[in-house]
Amino acid sequence: MKKGYVLAGIVLAASNGPIAAEPSTQVAWTPETLAFVRNGDAEKGKKIAESCEACHAATPENAESEFPYLQGQTATYLYKQLHDYKSGSRSNEIMVGISAGLSDQDMADVSAWYSRQPPPPAKKADEIPDTIGKLVDRGDGARIVAPCAVCHGRAGESQVLDTPVLAAQKAAYLEQTMLAYKSEARHNDIYRRMRLIVQQLSDEEIKQLARYYAGLER
């Protein structure tokens, strides 16, 4: 059975019935959309990215900022997030304003540029509880929590086109993102899958998962 079907079954079970449709995103991954994103012009995207680096540069000076690294992220994930900001599916005062000035082609181009950049350096945690590795690999059947690796990979490399690479991302950003899903402040996850999962986790588990993925080399 394919991993996507496993996750879908877990999500459906966790919801205790059919999931109502909701406007979590306006991006439909048709073959045409996938080809459009994958054919983004990275050189044109480089010029757009010059205005993004103040917040997203993978530099020591930016290591403690609240903004995520974008380098080495999948183009499909970046494109979806930019599109979601523009459509209102995801909210952030800064990014909503920036995305408003981008065309779909701009989004594809800048996503292509960042996807081809070297990944940021990992920040390995001193110690991660064994229970966190079990959540990543096996999940928790008692709580109907899917393994993180189903979508994100054991190495945080991303297994599904609309899920992010997590390896070497800032732990603080990963933690705040999961907490935003838990509180439903963020809701652009398709079929509520992230919300359903993290709402079963303790805040300490979320913190340790963030530290685990931030420490993975790419």
Short mmCIF file of C-alpha atoms in Angstrom, two decimals:
data_model
loop_
_atom_site.label_atom_id
_atom_site.label_comp_id
_atom_site.label_asym_id
_atom_site.label_seq_id
_atom_site.Cartn_x
_atom_site.Cartn_y
_atom_site.Cartn_z
CA MET A 1 0.00 0.00 0.00
CA LYS A 2 1.33 3.45 -0.90
CA LYS A 3 2.31 5.82 1.89
CA GLY A 4 -0.20 8.43 0.78
CA TYR A 5 -3.05 5.99 1.17
CA VAL A 6 -1.83 4.97 4.62
CA LEU A 7 -1.83 8.59 5.77
CA ALA A 8 -5.24 9.27 4.23
CA GLY A 9 -6.68 6.31 6.13
CA ILE A 10 -5.21 7.51 9.41
CA VAL A 11 -6.51 11.03 8.87
CA LEU A 12 -10.00 9.77 8.05
CA ALA A 13 -10.00 7.58 11.12
CA ALA A 14 -8.86 10.45 13.34
CA SER A 15 -11.71 12.62 12.13
CA ASN A 16 -14.32 9.94 13.00
CA GLY A 17 -15.95 10.25 9.61
CA PRO A 18 -15.77 12.02 6.26
CA ILE A 19 -13.80 15.25 6.21
CA ALA A 20 -15.72 18.31 5.14
CA ALA A 21 -14.19 20.25 2.29
CA GLU A 22 -12.59 23.51 3.29
CA PRO A 23 -10.56 26.16 1.46
CA SER A 24 -7.18 25.06 2.82
CA THR A 25 -5.54 25.99 -0.49
CA GLN A 26 -6.40 27.15 -3.98
CA VAL A 27 -3.57 25.12 -5.54
CA ALA A 28 -4.67 22.00 -7.42
CA TRP A 29 -1.77 19.71 -8.33
CA THR A 30 -2.72 18.91 -11.89
CA PRO A 31 -0.02 17.66 -14.30
CA GLU A 32 -0.08 21.12 -15.88
CA THR A 33 0.52 22.89 -12.54
CA LEU A 34 3.32 20.50 -11.63
CA ALA A 35 5.02 21.06 -14.97
CA PHE A 36 4.59 24.83 -14.62
CA VAL A 37 6.26 24.88 -11.19
CA ARG A 38 9.02 22.48 -12.14
CA ASN A 39 9.85 24.58 -15.19
CA GLY A 40 10.29 27.77 -13.20
CA ASP A 41 13.17 29.97 -14.37
CA ALA A 42 15.71 29.91 -11.54
CA GLU A 43 17.77 32.77 -12.97
CA LYS A 44 14.75 35.06 -12.98
CA GLY A 45 13.92 33.75 -9.53
CA LYS A 46 17.38 34.77 -8.33
CA LYS A 47 16.55 38.41 -8.94
CA ILE A 48 13.27 38.11 -7.04
CA ALA A 49 15.05 36.34 -4.19
CA GLU A 50 17.38 39.30 -3.64
CA SER A 51 14.56 41.03 -1.77
CA CYS A 52 13.86 37.88 0.29
CA GLU A 53 17.35 37.37 1.67
CA ALA A 54 17.10 40.00 4.40
CA CYS A 55 14.76 37.62 6.25
CA HIS A 56 15.53 34.19 4.80
CA ALA A 57 19.30 34.12 4.23
CA ALA A 58 21.08 31.04 5.57
CA THR A 59 23.70 33.05 7.43
CA PRO A 60 24.96 33.00 11.03
CA GLU A 61 23.40 36.43 11.54
CA ASN A 62 19.99 35.04 10.60
CA ALA A 63 20.23 31.82 12.60
CA GLU A 64 18.13 33.08 15.52
CA SER A 65 15.52 35.02 13.55
CA GLU A 66 11.88 33.93 13.40
CA PHE A 67 11.94 33.46 9.64
CA PRO A 68 12.44 30.03 8.03
CA TYR A 69 15.28 28.99 5.78
CA LEU A 70 14.17 28.51 2.17
CA GLN A 71 17.37 27.13 0.68
CA GLY A 72 16.99 23.56 -0.59
CA GLN A 73 13.24 23.52 0.02
CA THR A 74 11.11 21.80 -2.62
CA ALA A 75 9.81 24.11 -5.35
CA THR A 76 6.30 22.67 -5.11
CA TYR A 77 6.06 23.41 -1.40
CA LEU A 78 7.39 26.97 -1.78
CA TYR A 79 5.03 27.68 -4.68
CA LYS A 80 2.04 26.41 -2.68
CA GLN A 81 2.89 28.59 0.32
CA LEU A 82 3.32 31.74 -1.77
CA HIS A 83 0.06 31.00 -3.57
CA ASP A 84 -1.70 30.37 -0.24
CA TYR A 85 -0.50 33.71 1.13
CA LYS A 86 -1.80 35.49 -1.95
CA SER A 87 -5.18 33.72 -1.90
CA GLY A 88 -5.65 34.17 1.85
CA SER A 89 -5.41 30.47 2.70
CA ARG A 90 -2.40 31.25 4.89
CA SER A 91 -1.94 34.45 6.87
CA ASN A 92 1.16 36.46 7.70
CA GLU A 93 1.17 40.23 7.50
CA ILE A 94 4.56 40.46 5.81
CA MET A 95 4.15 37.57 3.39
CA VAL A 96 0.60 38.46 2.37
CA GLY A 97 1.85 41.86 1.31
CA ILE A 98 4.84 40.44 -0.57
CA SER A 99 2.89 37.72 -2.35
CA ALA A 100 0.29 40.22 -3.53
CA GLY A 101 2.90 41.66 -5.87
CA LEU A 102 3.95 38.31 -7.35
CA SER A 103 2.52 36.65 -10.42
CA ASP A 104 2.20 32.88 -10.65
CA GLN A 105 5.28 32.92 -12.87
CA ASP A 106 7.21 34.93 -10.28
CA MET A 107 6.26 32.36 -7.64
CA ALA A 108 7.41 29.47 -9.83
CA ASP A 109 10.67 31.24 -10.64
CA VAL A 110 11.66 32.16 -7.09
CA SER A 111 10.64 28.69 -5.88
CA ALA A 112 12.90 27.16 -8.53
CA TRP A 113 15.80 29.34 -7.38
CA TYR A 114 15.53 28.44 -3.71
CA SER A 115 15.01 24.74 -4.42
CA ARG A 116 18.41 24.64 -6.15
CA GLN A 117 20.40 26.37 -3.40
CA PRO A 118 22.61 24.51 -0.91
CA PRO A 119 20.73 23.59 2.26
CA PRO A 120 21.42 25.45 5.51
CA PRO A 121 23.66 23.94 8.19
CA ALA A 122 22.02 21.62 10.69
CA LYS A 123 21.93 22.55 14.37
CA LYS A 124 22.18 19.24 16.16
CA ALA A 125 20.54 18.94 19.57
CA ASP A 126 22.55 17.43 22.44
CA GLU A 127 19.98 14.76 23.23
CA ILE A 128 16.63 13.70 21.77
CA PRO A 129 14.37 11.25 23.64
CA ASP A 130 14.00 7.80 22.06
CA THR A 131 10.24 8.33 22.02
CA ILE A 132 10.70 11.02 19.37
CA GLY A 133 12.44 8.64 16.97
CA LYS A 134 9.52 6.25 17.46
CA LEU A 135 7.03 9.00 16.58
CA VAL A 136 9.02 9.75 13.42
CA ASP A 137 9.33 6.11 12.34
CA ARG A 138 6.20 4.42 13.67
CA GLY A 139 3.84 7.09 14.93
CA ASP A 140 1.51 6.21 17.78
CA GLY A 141 -1.38 3.89 17.02
CA ALA A 142 -3.01 4.47 20.40
CA ARG A 143 -3.44 8.15 19.56
CA ILE A 144 -3.94 7.56 15.82
CA VAL A 145 -0.80 9.58 15.07
CA ALA A 146 0.75 8.83 11.68
CA PRO A 147 4.54 8.47 11.47
CA CYS A 148 6.15 11.77 10.49
CA ALA A 149 8.30 9.82 8.02
CA VAL A 150 5.26 8.99 5.87
CA CYS A 151 5.25 12.51 4.46
CA HIS A 152 8.48 14.11 5.66
CA GLY A 153 10.88 11.17 5.52
CA ARG A 154 13.03 9.73 8.33
CA ALA A 155 15.80 12.07 7.14
CA GLY A 156 13.43 15.05 6.79
CA GLU A 157 13.86 15.10 3.03
CA SER A 158 10.11 15.30 2.15
CA GLN A 159 8.22 12.40 0.63
CA VAL A 160 5.13 14.21 -0.67
CA LEU A 161 5.16 17.13 -3.11
CA ASP A 162 3.16 19.54 -0.93
CA THR A 163 4.99 18.81 2.33
CA PRO A 164 8.17 20.63 3.30
CA VAL A 165 11.72 19.45 3.73
CA LEU A 166 12.29 19.62 7.50
CA ALA A 167 15.96 18.67 7.80
CA ALA A 168 18.17 21.53 9.04
CA GLN A 169 15.24 23.94 9.35
CA LYS A 170 15.29 26.20 12.41
CA ALA A 171 13.96 24.39 15.46
CA ALA A 172 12.18 27.50 16.70
CA TYR A 173 10.39 27.90 13.38
CA LEU A 174 9.36 24.23 13.25
CA GLU A 175 8.05 24.43 16.79
CA GLN A 176 6.05 27.61 16.21
CA THR A 177 4.62 26.13 13.00
CA MET A 178 3.41 22.97 14.71
CA LEU A 179 1.95 25.00 17.57
CA ALA A 180 0.15 27.19 15.02
CA TYR A 181 -1.40 24.07 13.49
CA LYS A 182 -2.30 22.80 16.95
CA SER A 183 -4.14 26.00 17.81
CA GLU A 184 -5.62 26.21 14.27
CA ALA A 185 -3.99 29.61 13.78
CA ARG A 186 -2.56 28.03 10.63
CA HIS A 187 -4.97 26.01 8.53
CA ASN A 188 -3.66 25.59 4.99
CA ASP A 189 -2.91 21.89 5.46
CA ILE A 190 -4.91 19.79 3.02
CA TYR A 191 -7.60 17.66 4.75
CA ARG A 192 -6.46 19.05 8.13
CA ARG A 193 -3.77 16.36 8.24
CA MET A 194 -1.20 18.38 10.20
CA ARG A 195 -3.78 19.75 12.59
CA LEU A 196 -5.19 16.31 13.31
CA ILE A 197 -1.72 14.96 14.04
CA VAL A 198 -0.22 17.73 16.17
CA GLN A 199 -3.39 18.14 18.21
CA GLN A 200 -2.61 14.67 19.57
CA LEU A 201 0.93 15.69 20.61
CA SER A 202 2.07 17.41 23.78
CA ASP A 203 3.90 20.73 23.53
CA GLU A 204 7.05 18.96 24.76
CA GLU A 205 6.80 16.35 21.99
CA ILE A 206 6.41 19.17 19.47
CA LYS A 207 9.51 20.91 20.84
CA GLN A 208 11.57 17.72 20.67
CA LEU A 209 10.40 16.88 17.15
CA ALA A 210 11.48 20.37 16.06
CA ARG A 211 14.92 19.84 17.63
CA TYR A 212 15.18 16.39 16.00
CA TYR A 213 14.58 17.65 12.46
CA ALA A 214 16.69 20.79 12.92
CA GLY A 215 19.65 18.53 13.72
CA LEU A 216 19.46 16.42 10.56
CA GLU A 217 22.22 17.00 8.02
CA ARG A 218 21.30 17.27 4.35
#
